[in-house]
PDB file of C-alpha atoms and ligand atoms in Angstrom:
ATOM      1  CA  MET A 166       0.277   0.079  -0.276  1.00 46.00           C
ATOM      2  CA  LYS A 167       2.799   1.837   1.015  1.00 48.00           C
ATOM      3  CA  LYS A 168       4.676   1.509  -2.204  1.00 50.00           C
ATOM      4  CA  ILE A 169       1.434   2.664  -4.253  1.00 51.00           C
ATOM      5  CA  ILE A 170       1.040   5.968  -2.954  1.00 49.00           C
ATOM      6  CA  LEU A 171       4.805   6.589  -3.038  1.00 49.00           C
ATOM      7  CA  ILE A 172       4.150   6.133  -6.883  1.00 48.00           C
ATOM      8  CA  THR A 173       1.413   7.990  -7.367  1.00 45.00           C
ATOM      9  CA  LEU A 174       3.182  11.249  -5.720  1.00 47.00           C
ATOM     10  CA  ILE A 175       6.133  10.910  -7.867  1.00 46.00           C
ATOM     11  CA  ILE A 176       3.573  10.448 -11.133  1.00 45.00           C
ATOM     12  CA  THR A 177       1.936  13.535  -9.777  1.00 45.00           C
ATOM     13  CA  SER A 178       4.874  15.805  -9.119  1.00 43.00           C
ATOM     14  CA  SER A 179       6.866  14.725 -12.244  1.00 44.00           C
ATOM     15  CA  LEU A 180       3.161  15.597 -14.248  1.00 48.00           C
ATOM     16  CA  GLN A 181       3.453  19.196 -12.777  1.00 55.00           C
ATOM     17  CA  GLY A 182       6.578  19.070 -13.376  1.00 58.00           C
ATOM     18  CA  ASN A 183      10.003  20.814 -11.744  1.00 87.00           C
ATOM     19  CA  TYR A 184      11.122  22.961 -14.724  1.00 95.00           C
ATOM     20  CA  LEU A 185      14.322  22.460 -13.327  1.00 95.00           C
ATOM     21  CA  GLU A 186      14.582  18.744 -14.908  1.00 93.00           C
ATOM     22  CA  HIS A 187      13.463  19.583 -18.119  1.00 95.00           C
ATOM     23  CA  PRO A 188      15.617  18.583 -20.758  1.00 96.00           C
ATOM     24  CA  LYS A 189      15.167  22.318 -22.342  1.00 97.00           C
ATOM     25  CA  SER A 190      15.728  23.860 -19.299  1.00 97.00           C
ATOM     26  CA  LYS A 191      19.979  23.602 -19.618  1.00 97.00           C
ATOM     27  CA  ALA A 192      20.726  26.005 -22.602  1.00 98.00           C
ATOM     28  CA  LEU A 193      18.052  28.355 -21.666  1.00 98.00           C
ATOM     29  CA  ILE A 194      20.083  28.621 -18.102  1.00 98.00           C
ATOM     30  CA  ASP A 195      22.993  28.745 -20.364  1.00 98.00           C
ATOM     31  CA  GLU A 196      21.498  31.869 -22.341  1.00 98.00           C
ATOM     32  CA  LEU A 197      20.337  33.431 -19.122  1.00 98.00           C
ATOM     33  CA  VAL A 198      23.763  33.339 -17.629  1.00 98.00           C
ATOM     34  CA  ILE A 199      26.619  33.815 -20.108  1.00 98.00           C
ATOM     35  CA  GLU A 200      24.436  36.523 -22.581  1.00 98.00           C
ATOM     36  CA  HIS A 201      22.400  38.458 -20.265  1.00 98.00           C
ATOM     37  CA  GLY A 202      24.339  37.934 -17.105  1.00 98.00           C
ATOM     38  CA  PHE A 203      21.622  36.531 -15.155  1.00 98.00           C
ATOM     39  CA  GLU A 204      22.974  34.410 -11.491  1.00 98.00           C
ATOM     40  CA  LYS A 205      22.553  30.703 -12.580  1.00 98.00           C
ATOM     41  CA  SER A 206      21.474  30.090  -8.874  1.00 97.00           C
ATOM     42  CA  PHE A 207      18.787  32.221  -9.345  1.00 98.00           C
ATOM     43  CA  VAL A 208      17.720  31.079 -12.631  1.00 98.00           C
ATOM     44  CA  GLU A 209      17.258  27.949 -11.275  1.00 97.00           C
ATOM     45  CA  ASP A 210      15.276  28.540  -8.339  1.00 96.00           C
ATOM     46  CA  VAL A 211      13.146  30.030 -10.409  1.00 97.00           C
ATOM     47  CA  LEU A 212      13.045  27.133 -12.675  1.00 97.00           C
ATOM     48  CA  SER A 213      12.858  24.637 -10.069  1.00 95.00           C
ATOM     49  CA  SER A 214       9.699  26.662  -8.629  1.00 94.00           C
ATOM     50  CA  ALA A 215       7.578  26.747 -11.896  1.00 95.00           C
ATOM     51  CA  MET A 216       4.795  23.771 -12.743  1.00 92.00           C
ATOM     52  CA  LYS A 217       4.052  23.031 -15.860  1.00 93.00           C
ATOM     53  CA  GLN A 218      -0.127  23.344 -15.765  1.00 93.00           C
ATOM     54  CA  GLN A 219      -2.045  21.693 -18.608  1.00 93.00           C
ATOM     55  CA  LYS A 220      -4.829  24.196 -18.352  1.00 94.00           C
ATOM     56  CA  ILE A 221      -2.827  26.525 -20.153  1.00 95.00           C
ATOM     57  CA  ILE A 222      -2.304  23.871 -22.841  1.00 95.00           C
ATOM     58  CA  ASP A 223      -5.433  22.882 -23.411  1.00 93.00           C
ATOM     59  CA  SER A 224      -6.468  27.038 -23.158  1.00 92.00           C
ATOM     60  CA  ILE A 225      -4.308  27.972 -25.912  1.00 92.00           C
ATOM     61  CA  SER A 226      -5.090  25.245 -27.860  1.00 90.00           C
ATOM     62  CA  LYS A 227      -8.495  26.623 -28.525  1.00 83.00           C
ATOM     63  CA  PRO A 228      -9.129  30.284 -28.654  1.00 74.00           C
ATOM     64  CA  ALA A 229     -12.482  32.451 -28.631  1.00 71.00           C
ATOM     65  CA  GLU A 230     -11.473  33.581 -32.207  1.00 69.00           C
ATOM     66  CA  PHE A 231     -10.940  30.205 -34.131  1.00 71.00           C
ATOM     67  CA  THR A 232     -13.963  28.319 -32.616  1.00 78.00           C
ATOM     68  CA  TRP A 233     -16.404  30.757 -31.728  1.00 86.00           C
ATOM     69  CA  THR A 234     -19.166  32.337 -34.312  1.00 90.00           C
ATOM     70  CA  TRP A 235     -19.038  35.846 -34.095  1.00 92.00           C
ATOM     71  CA  ASP A 236     -22.769  36.425 -32.816  1.00 93.00           C
ATOM     72  CA  ARG A 237     -21.019  34.951 -29.709  1.00 93.00           C
ATOM     73  CA  TYR A 238     -17.859  36.799 -30.009  1.00 93.00           C
ATOM     74  CA  LYS A 239     -19.502  39.703 -30.016  1.00 94.00           C
ATOM     75  CA  ASN A 240     -22.055  39.197 -27.364  1.00 95.00           C
ATOM     76  CA  LEU A 241     -19.616  38.287 -24.938  1.00 94.00           C
ATOM     77  CA  PHE A 242     -17.907  42.176 -25.928  1.00 96.00           C
ATOM     78  CA  ILE A 243     -20.549  44.161 -26.800  1.00 97.00           C
ATOM     79  CA  GLU A 244     -23.075  44.341 -23.779  1.00 97.00           C
ATOM     80  CA  GLU A 245     -23.990  46.702 -21.400  1.00 98.00           C
ATOM     81  CA  LYS A 246     -21.624  46.638 -18.397  1.00 98.00           C
ATOM     82  CA  ARG A 247     -18.912  46.646 -20.382  1.00 98.00           C
ATOM     83  CA  ILE A 248     -20.536  49.332 -22.436  1.00 98.00           C
ATOM     84  CA  ALA A 249     -21.411  51.572 -19.168  1.00 98.00           C
ATOM     85  CA  ASN A 250     -17.841  50.884 -17.097  1.00 98.00           C
ATOM     86  CA  GLY A 251     -16.342  52.039 -20.346  1.00 98.00           C
ATOM     87  CA  LYS A 252     -18.078  55.391 -20.295  1.00 98.00           C
ATOM     88  CA  LEU A 253     -17.219  55.478 -16.961  1.00 98.00           C
ATOM     89  CA  PHE A 254     -13.758  54.605 -17.656  1.00 98.00           C
ATOM     90  CA  ILE A 255     -14.056  57.563 -20.435  1.00 98.00           C
ATOM     91  CA  LYS A 256     -14.882  59.826 -17.742  1.00 98.00           C
ATOM     92  CA  GLN A 257     -12.633  59.164 -15.144  1.00 98.00           C
ATOM     93  CA  ASN A 258      -9.828  59.124 -17.293  1.00 98.00           C
ATOM     94  CA  LEU A 259     -10.903  62.225 -19.713  1.00 98.00           C
ATOM     95  CA  LYS A 260      -7.650  64.080 -19.036  1.00 98.00           C
ATOM     96  CA  THR A 261      -5.027  61.703 -19.811  1.00 98.00           C
ATOM     97  CA  LEU A 262      -6.944  59.785 -22.785  1.00 98.00           C
ATOM     98  CA  GLU A 263      -7.688  63.428 -24.253  1.00 98.00           C
ATOM     99  CA  ARG A 264      -3.678  63.717 -23.790  1.00 98.00           C
ATOM    100  CA  ALA A 265      -2.962  60.115 -25.498  1.00 98.00           C
ATOM    101  CA  GLU A 266      -5.528  60.902 -28.564  1.00 98.00           C
ATOM    102  CA  ARG A 267      -3.915  64.359 -28.879  1.00 98.00           C
ATOM    103  CA  GLU A 268      -0.342  62.990 -28.642  1.00 98.00           C
ATOM    104  CA  PHE A 269      -0.856  59.753 -30.756  1.00 98.00           C
ATOM    105  CA  GLY A 270      -3.674  60.114 -32.576  1.00 98.00           C
ATOM    106  CA  VAL A 271      -5.943  57.286 -31.266  1.00 98.00           C
ATOM    107  CA  PRO A 272      -9.388  58.273 -30.462  1.00 98.00           C
ATOM    108  CA  LYS A 273     -10.337  57.952 -26.868  1.00 98.00           C
ATOM    109  CA  GLU A 274     -12.980  55.642 -27.326  1.00 98.00           C
ATOM    110  CA  VAL A 275     -10.425  53.098 -29.125  1.00 98.00           C
ATOM    111  CA  ILE A 276      -8.214  53.397 -26.157  1.00 98.00           C
ATOM    112  CA  THR A 277     -10.977  52.143 -24.121  1.00 98.00           C
ATOM    113  CA  SER A 278     -12.794  49.372 -25.882  1.00 98.00           C
ATOM    114  CA  ILE A 279      -8.956  47.709 -26.365  1.00 98.00           C
ATOM    115  CA  LEU A 280      -8.087  48.343 -22.248  1.00 98.00           C
ATOM    116  CA  GLY A 281     -12.144  46.564 -21.780  1.00 98.00           C
ATOM    117  CA  VAL A 282     -11.805  44.197 -23.830  1.00 98.00           C
ATOM    118  CA  GLU A 283      -8.654  42.907 -22.883  1.00 98.00           C
ATOM    119  CA  THR A 284      -9.171  42.768 -18.976  1.00 98.00           C
ATOM    120  CA  ARG A 285     -12.606  44.849 -17.804  1.00 98.00           C
ATOM    121  CA  TYR A 286     -10.934  48.273 -17.474  1.00 98.00           C
ATOM    122  CA  GLY A 287      -7.819  46.569 -15.624  1.00 98.00           C
ATOM    123  CA  LYS A 288     -10.372  44.803 -13.331  1.00 98.00           C
ATOM    124  CA  ILE A 289      -9.420  41.056 -14.344  1.00 97.00           C
ATOM    125  CA  GLN A 290      -5.579  40.970 -15.432  1.00 97.00           C
ATOM    126  CA  GLY A 291      -5.241  37.385 -15.253  1.00 97.00           C
ATOM    127  CA  ASN A 292      -4.463  34.337 -13.122  1.00 97.00           C
ATOM    128  CA  TYR A 293      -1.783  32.674 -14.178  1.00 97.00           C
ATOM    129  CA  ARG A 294       1.566  32.533 -13.082  1.00 97.00           C
ATOM    130  CA  VAL A 295       3.380  34.384 -16.398  1.00 98.00           C
ATOM    131  CA  ILE A 296       6.289  32.556 -15.547  1.00 98.00           C
ATOM    132  CA  ASP A 297       4.319  28.649 -15.119  1.00 97.00           C
ATOM    133  CA  SER A 298       2.713  29.749 -18.691  1.00 98.00           C
ATOM    134  CA  LEU A 299       6.021  31.066 -20.556  1.00 98.00           C
ATOM    135  CA  LEU A 300       7.624  27.641 -19.748  1.00 98.00           C
ATOM    136  CA  THR A 301       4.286  25.335 -20.353  1.00 97.00           C
ATOM    137  CA  LEU A 302       4.230  27.528 -23.744  1.00 98.00           C
ATOM    138  CA  GLY A 303       7.233  27.371 -24.516  1.00 98.00           C
ATOM    139  CA  PHE A 304       8.421  24.463 -24.033  1.00 97.00           C
ATOM    140  CA  ASP A 305       5.818  22.101 -23.662  1.00 96.00           C
ATOM    141  CA  TYR A 306       3.652  23.260 -26.786  1.00 97.00           C
ATOM    142  CA  PRO A 307       5.732  22.388 -29.807  1.00 96.00           C
ATOM    143  CA  ARG A 308       3.139  24.155 -32.339  1.00 95.00           C
ATOM    144  CA  ARG A 309       4.370  27.925 -30.748  1.00 96.00           C
ATOM    145  CA  ALA A 310       7.408  26.938 -28.476  1.00 97.00           C
ATOM    146  CA  LYS A 311       9.744  28.708 -30.387  1.00 98.00           C
ATOM    147  CA  PHE A 312       7.834  32.204 -30.045  1.00 98.00           C
ATOM    148  CA  PHE A 313       6.897  31.436 -26.290  1.00 98.00           C
ATOM    149  CA  ARG A 314      10.693  30.278 -25.591  1.00 98.00           C
ATOM    150  CA  LYS A 315      11.545  34.076 -26.585  1.00 98.00           C
ATOM    151  CA  GLU A 316       8.945  35.716 -24.250  1.00 98.00           C
ATOM    152  CA  LEU A 317      10.315  33.816 -22.101  1.00 98.00           C
ATOM    153  CA  VAL A 318      13.969  35.257 -22.116  1.00 98.00           C
ATOM    154  CA  ASP A 319      12.021  38.921 -22.729  1.00 98.00           C
ATOM    155  CA  PHE A 320      10.044  38.160 -19.473  1.00 98.00           C
ATOM    156  CA  PHE A 321      13.400  37.617 -17.150  1.00 98.00           C
ATOM    157  CA  LEU A 322      14.767  41.163 -19.040  1.00 98.00           C
ATOM    158  CA  LEU A 323      11.347  42.489 -18.175  1.00 98.00           C
ATOM    159  CA  THR A 324      11.474  41.971 -14.885  1.00 98.00           C
ATOM    160  CA  ARG A 325      15.058  42.442 -13.920  1.00 98.00           C
ATOM    161  CA  GLU A 326      14.480  45.871 -15.556  1.00 97.00           C
ATOM    162  CA  ASN A 327      11.237  46.934 -14.161  1.00 96.00           C
ATOM    163  CA  GLN A 328      12.437  45.474 -10.621  1.00 96.00           C
ATOM    164  CA  LEU A 329       9.662  42.740 -10.236  1.00 97.00           C
ATOM    165  CA  ASN A 330       9.204  39.956  -8.903  1.00 97.00           C
ATOM    166  CA  ILE A 331       9.353  37.254 -11.384  1.00 98.00           C
ATOM    167  CA  ASN A 332       7.819  34.275  -9.293  1.00 96.00           C
ATOM    168  CA  GLN A 333       4.772  36.186  -8.589  1.00 97.00           C
ATOM    169  CA  ILE A 334       3.845  38.060 -11.578  1.00 98.00           C
ATOM    170  CA  LYS A 335       0.690  36.850 -12.915  1.00 98.00           C
ATOM    171  CA  GLY A 336      -0.812  37.455 -16.123  1.00 98.00           C
ATOM    172  CA  SER A 337      -3.215  35.349 -19.147  1.00 97.00           C
ATOM    173  CA  TYR A 338      -2.740  31.785 -19.689  1.00 96.00           C
ATOM    174  CA  ALA A 339      -0.131  33.241 -22.897  1.00 96.00           C
ATOM    175  CA  GLY A 340       1.800  35.676 -20.622  1.00 98.00           C
ATOM    176  CA  ALA A 341       0.162  38.288 -21.233  1.00 98.00           C
ATOM    177  CA  MET A 342       0.232  41.149 -18.519  1.00 98.00           C
ATOM    178  CA  GLY A 343      -1.683  44.354 -17.019  1.00 98.00           C
ATOM    179  CA  TYR A 344      -4.330  46.734 -17.929  1.00 98.00           C
ATOM    180  CA  GLY A 345      -3.791  46.105 -21.957  1.00 98.00           C
ATOM    181  CA  GLN A 346      -2.502  42.338 -21.576  1.00 98.00           C
ATOM    182  CA  PHE A 347       1.264  43.247 -23.301  1.00 98.00           C
ATOM    183  CA  ILE A 348       3.281  40.339 -23.410  1.00 98.00           C
ATOM    184  CA  SER A 349       6.686  40.821 -22.703  1.00 98.00           C
ATOM    185  CA  SER A 350       8.326  41.790 -26.014  1.00 98.00           C
ATOM    186  CA  SER A 351       5.859  43.918 -26.085  1.00 98.00           C
ATOM    187  CA  TYR A 352       6.270  45.520 -22.883  1.00 98.00           C
ATOM    188  CA  ARG A 353       9.229  46.223 -23.230  1.00 98.00           C
ATOM    189  CA  ALA A 354       9.242  47.614 -26.565  1.00 98.00           C
ATOM    190  CA  TYR A 355       6.059  49.865 -26.107  1.00 98.00           C
ATOM    191  CA  ALA A 356       5.274  50.576 -22.454  1.00 98.00           C
ATOM    192  CA  ILE A 357       5.494  53.794 -21.728  1.00 98.00           C
ATOM    193  CA  ASP A 358       5.580  55.880 -18.567  1.00 98.00           C
ATOM    194  CA  TYR A 359       2.432  58.281 -19.048  1.00 98.00           C
ATOM    195  CA  ASP A 360       1.989  59.846 -15.320  1.00 98.00           C
ATOM    196  CA  GLY A 361       5.289  60.618 -14.762  1.00 98.00           C
ATOM    197  CA  ASP A 362       7.059  58.633 -12.346  1.00 97.00           C
ATOM    198  CA  GLY A 363       9.968  57.733 -14.433  1.00 95.00           C
ATOM    199  CA  TYR A 364       8.650  54.094 -15.061  1.00 94.00           C
ATOM    200  CA  ALA A 365       6.045  52.430 -17.071  1.00 97.00           C
ATOM    201  CA  ASP A 366       4.281  49.944 -14.758  1.00 98.00           C
ATOM    202  CA  LEU A 367       0.894  48.334 -16.853  1.00 98.00           C
ATOM    203  CA  PHE A 368      -0.356  46.633 -13.596  1.00 98.00           C
ATOM    204  CA  ASN A 369      -1.091  49.698 -11.479  1.00 98.00           C
ATOM    205  CA  SER A 370      -1.048  52.284 -13.159  1.00 98.00           C
ATOM    206  CA  VAL A 371      -3.813  53.529 -15.547  1.00 98.00           C
ATOM    207  CA  ASP A 372      -2.282  56.570 -16.866  1.00 98.00           C
ATOM    208  CA  ASP A 373       0.516  54.235 -18.273  1.00 98.00           C
ATOM    209  CA  ALA A 374      -1.604  51.759 -19.588  1.00 98.00           C
ATOM    210  CA  ILE A 375      -3.619  54.310 -21.723  1.00 98.00           C
ATOM    211  CA  GLY A 376      -0.366  55.851 -23.328  1.00 98.00           C
ATOM    212  CA  SER A 377       0.946  52.732 -23.882  1.00 98.00           C
ATOM    213  CA  VAL A 378      -1.433  51.068 -25.565  1.00 98.00           C
ATOM    214  CA  ALA A 379      -1.799  54.674 -27.821  1.00 98.00           C
ATOM    215  CA  ASN A 380       1.282  54.136 -28.358  1.00 98.00           C
ATOM    216  CA  TYR A 381       1.339  50.477 -29.077  1.00 98.00           C
ATOM    217  CA  LEU A 382      -1.096  51.495 -32.020  1.00 98.00           C
ATOM    218  CA  TYR A 383       0.745  54.316 -33.136  1.00 98.00           C
ATOM    219  CA  ILE A 384       3.269  52.642 -34.023  1.00 97.00           C
ATOM    220  CA  HIS A 385       2.201  50.191 -35.587  1.00 95.00           C
ATOM    221  CA  GLY A 386       0.257  52.282 -38.162  1.00 93.00           C
ATOM    222  CA  TRP A 387      -2.338  54.043 -36.751  1.00 96.00           C
ATOM    223  CA  LYS A 388      -4.080  56.794 -38.470  1.00 94.00           C
ATOM    224  CA  LYS A 389      -5.090  60.061 -37.406  1.00 94.00           C
ATOM    225  CA  GLU A 390      -7.736  60.662 -39.917  1.00 88.00           C
ATOM    226  CA  GLY A 391      -7.726  57.139 -41.087  1.00 90.00           C
ATOM    227  CA  GLU A 392     -11.147  54.609 -40.699  1.00 90.00           C
ATOM    228  CA  ILE A 393     -11.220  51.292 -38.929  1.00 93.00           C
ATOM    229  CA  ILE A 394     -13.977  49.829 -41.449  1.00 90.00           C
ATOM    230  CA  TYR A 395     -15.888  50.929 -44.221  1.00 85.00           C
ATOM    231  CA  ASP A 396     -19.330  49.385 -44.712  1.00 83.00           C
ATOM    232  CA  ALA A 397     -19.697  47.160 -48.173  1.00 79.00           C
ATOM    233  CA  TYR A 398     -21.750  45.543 -50.816  1.00 77.00           C
ATOM    234  CA  PRO A 399     -20.473  42.096 -51.694  1.00 72.00           C
ATOM    235  CA  ASN A 400     -20.146  43.022 -55.049  1.00 68.00           C
ATOM    236  CA  ASN A 401     -18.084  45.738 -54.042  1.00 67.00           C
ATOM    237  CA  VAL A 402     -16.124  44.194 -52.222  1.00 65.00           C
ATOM    238  CA  ARG A 403     -15.589  41.729 -55.411  1.00 58.00           C
ATOM    239  CA  LYS A 404     -14.596  44.827 -57.411  1.00 57.00           C
ATOM    240  CA  VAL A 405     -12.393  46.426 -55.091  1.00 54.00           C
ATOM    241  CA  PHE A 406     -10.381  43.782 -54.259  1.00 51.00           C
ATOM    242  CA  LYS A 407      -9.827  41.381 -56.848  1.00 45.00           C
ATOM    243  CA  PRO A 408      -8.525  43.690 -59.559  1.00 40.00           C
ATOM    244  CA  ASN A 409      -6.676  46.209 -58.465  1.00 42.00           C
ATOM    245  CA  LYS A 410      -3.583  45.451 -56.195  1.00 42.00           C
ATOM    246  CA  ALA A 411      -3.566  48.889 -55.381  1.00 45.00           C
ATOM    247  CA  LEU A 412      -5.735  48.445 -52.758  1.00 45.00           C
ATOM    248  CA  SER A 413      -5.056  45.109 -51.077  1.00 48.00           C
ATOM    249  CA  LYS A 414      -3.851  46.794 -48.037  1.00 64.00           C
ATOM    250  CA  PHE A 415      -7.599  46.787 -47.535  1.00 72.00           C
ATOM    251  CA  ILE A 416      -8.614  43.622 -45.842  1.00 79.00           C
ATOM    252  CA  PRO A 417     -11.950  42.237 -46.975  1.00 78.00           C
ATOM    253  CA  LEU A 418     -14.061  41.044 -44.343  1.00 83.00           C
ATOM    254  CA  SER A 419     -17.944  39.578 -44.084  1.00 85.00           C
ATOM    255  CA  PHE A 420     -19.665  38.446 -40.705  1.00 86.00           C
ATOM    256  CA  ASN A 421     -22.113  36.156 -40.531  1.00 89.00           C
ATOM    257  CA  GLU A 422     -24.302  38.793 -37.948  1.00 90.00           C
ATOM    258  CA  ASP A 423     -27.954  37.817 -36.534  1.00 89.00           C
ATOM    259  CA  GLY A 424     -28.898  34.972 -39.414  1.00 90.00           C
ATOM    260  CA  LYS A 425     -27.316  37.393 -41.973  1.00 89.00           C
ATOM    261  CA  GLU A 426     -23.806  37.901 -43.583  1.00 88.00           C
ATOM    262  CA  ILE A 427     -22.700  41.811 -43.656  1.00 88.00           C
ATOM    263  CA  TYR A 428     -19.991  43.335 -45.489  1.00 88.00           C
ATOM    264  CA  PHE A 429     -16.981  45.400 -44.206  1.00 87.00           C
ATOM    265  CA  ILE A 430     -13.705  46.678 -45.381  1.00 86.00           C
ATOM    266  CA  GLY A 431     -11.112  46.984 -43.221  1.00 88.00           C
ATOM    267  CA  ASP A 432      -9.208  50.145 -43.719  1.00 88.00           C
ATOM    268  CA  ASP A 433      -5.545  51.437 -42.046  1.00 88.00           C
ATOM    269  CA  ASN A 434      -6.863  51.561 -38.591  1.00 94.00           C
ATOM    270  CA  PHE A 435      -8.457  48.346 -38.692  1.00 93.00           C
ATOM    271  CA  VAL A 436      -4.733  46.646 -39.681  1.00 90.00           C
ATOM    272  CA  ALA A 437      -2.996  48.357 -36.735  1.00 93.00           C
ATOM    273  CA  ILE A 438      -5.663  46.951 -34.061  1.00 95.00           C
ATOM    274  CA  THR A 439      -5.064  43.387 -35.672  1.00 93.00           C
ATOM    275  CA  LYS A 440      -1.243  44.190 -34.334  1.00 93.00           C
ATOM    276  CA  TYR A 441      -2.554  44.025 -31.058  1.00 93.00           C
ATOM    277  CA  ASN A 442      -4.355  41.019 -31.677  1.00 92.00           C
ATOM    278  CA  ILE A 443      -4.666  39.214 -34.754  1.00 88.00           C
ATOM    279  CA  SER A 444      -7.718  38.577 -35.128  1.00 89.00           C
ATOM    280  CA  HIS A 445     -10.542  39.900 -37.328  1.00 90.00           C
ATOM    281  CA  PHE A 446     -13.005  39.289 -34.714  1.00 92.00           C
ATOM    282  CA  TYR A 447     -11.259  40.640 -32.062  1.00 95.00           C
ATOM    283  CA  ALA A 448     -10.555  44.040 -34.062  1.00 94.00           C
ATOM    284  CA  MET A 449     -14.506  44.123 -35.202  1.00 95.00           C
ATOM    285  CA  ALA A 450     -14.518  44.482 -31.535  1.00 96.00           C
ATOM    286  CA  ILE A 451     -13.332  46.937 -31.026  1.00 98.00           C
ATOM    287  CA  TYR A 452     -14.602  48.872 -33.703  1.00 96.00           C
ATOM    288  CA  TYR A 453     -18.480  48.010 -32.370  1.00 96.00           C
ATOM    289  CA  LEU A 454     -17.545  48.809 -28.751  1.00 98.00           C
ATOM    290  CA  SER A 455     -15.642  52.230 -29.922  1.00 98.00           C
ATOM    291  CA  GLU A 456     -19.037  53.119 -31.607  1.00 97.00           C
ATOM    292  CA  GLU A 457     -21.071  52.335 -28.668  1.00 98.00           C
ATOM    293  CA  LEU A 458     -18.633  54.369 -26.433  1.00 98.00           C
ATOM    294  CA  THR A 459     -18.758  57.328 -28.676  1.00 96.00           C
ATOM    295  CA  LYS A 460     -23.108  57.355 -28.076  1.00 92.00           C
TER     296      LYS A 460
HETATM  297 CA1   CA B 300       4.141  55.576 -14.574  1.00 69.42          CA
END
C-alpha cells in the first residue's frame, strides 16, 4: 500500500513539472547566464519552482477567435455592462485619454475599448503565474514553442529591468500582463511612462496603460484621420479586391451577424488593431465597442 502511494506521488510531481529538470532547461540557463548576465542560482531557483499547467495548453489550443461564431464573440464583448463601465472609464480618465488622443491620434473610445475587451478596464488582469505560462508554452507546446521561448527570455529581462518579482507576476494563460495585456516583448518595446514617475507600470498605473496602448497602435500604423472599417456590399468587395492590387492593403471582411451576411472593408486602422491581437473578430469587436462608447 505504501509503495503505491509513493509511486502516485512521483507521477504527480513529474506531471506538474519541476522545470529545472526539463531537457530544454540547460540551454535556457546557459543563455540567460552567459548572454544576459543572470546569476545561475537565481535562474535555477525560478525554474525549479515553475509548474507545467495542462490548463494553459488546453486554453491556447482552442482560442475563442477560432472556435466561436461572430455572434457569440460579439455578445460577449459588446454588452451593457462593458459599455456602461467604458463610459465611466472615459469620464474618470478623460484628461489622460484626451492627451493620448492628441499625442498619438488614437481616439479615446478606441483606447478604452481595448482596455475593456482585454481586462474589463483593468479589473481582470489574469490569474496564471506568467513564469508557469511561458515555460509551459515555451517548452511543452511545440506548435508555438519558438515564440514563447523568446517571450520567456524577454520576461526574465523585463522583470529585471522593472524590478518585478518574477515568481509573483500574474497574467493570462498566454503570459499577457496588466491593463492592456502586453506580452513581455511588447511591454519592453512599447510600454511608456505616462504618469511621470519615470517607470512604465502596466499593472497599477491606468495612465501608463492608456499611453502604452496608444503608443502601441501609433507605432503599428494608426492613422489620425484614418478609418477602421467601411461598410461594403458583396459586389463592391469583389470589385475592389480582385482586380486592383493597389488597394490590397484593405481587408475584405464578411461576418455572419444575426443570421445575415454583412460586408466590410478594413482600412489602415483596422490593420493596426490586428497588430494588437491578430484576429478579425477582435478588431471588429474593438470597433463596435468604440462606436457604442461614442454614443
Ligand atoms: Ca509610470
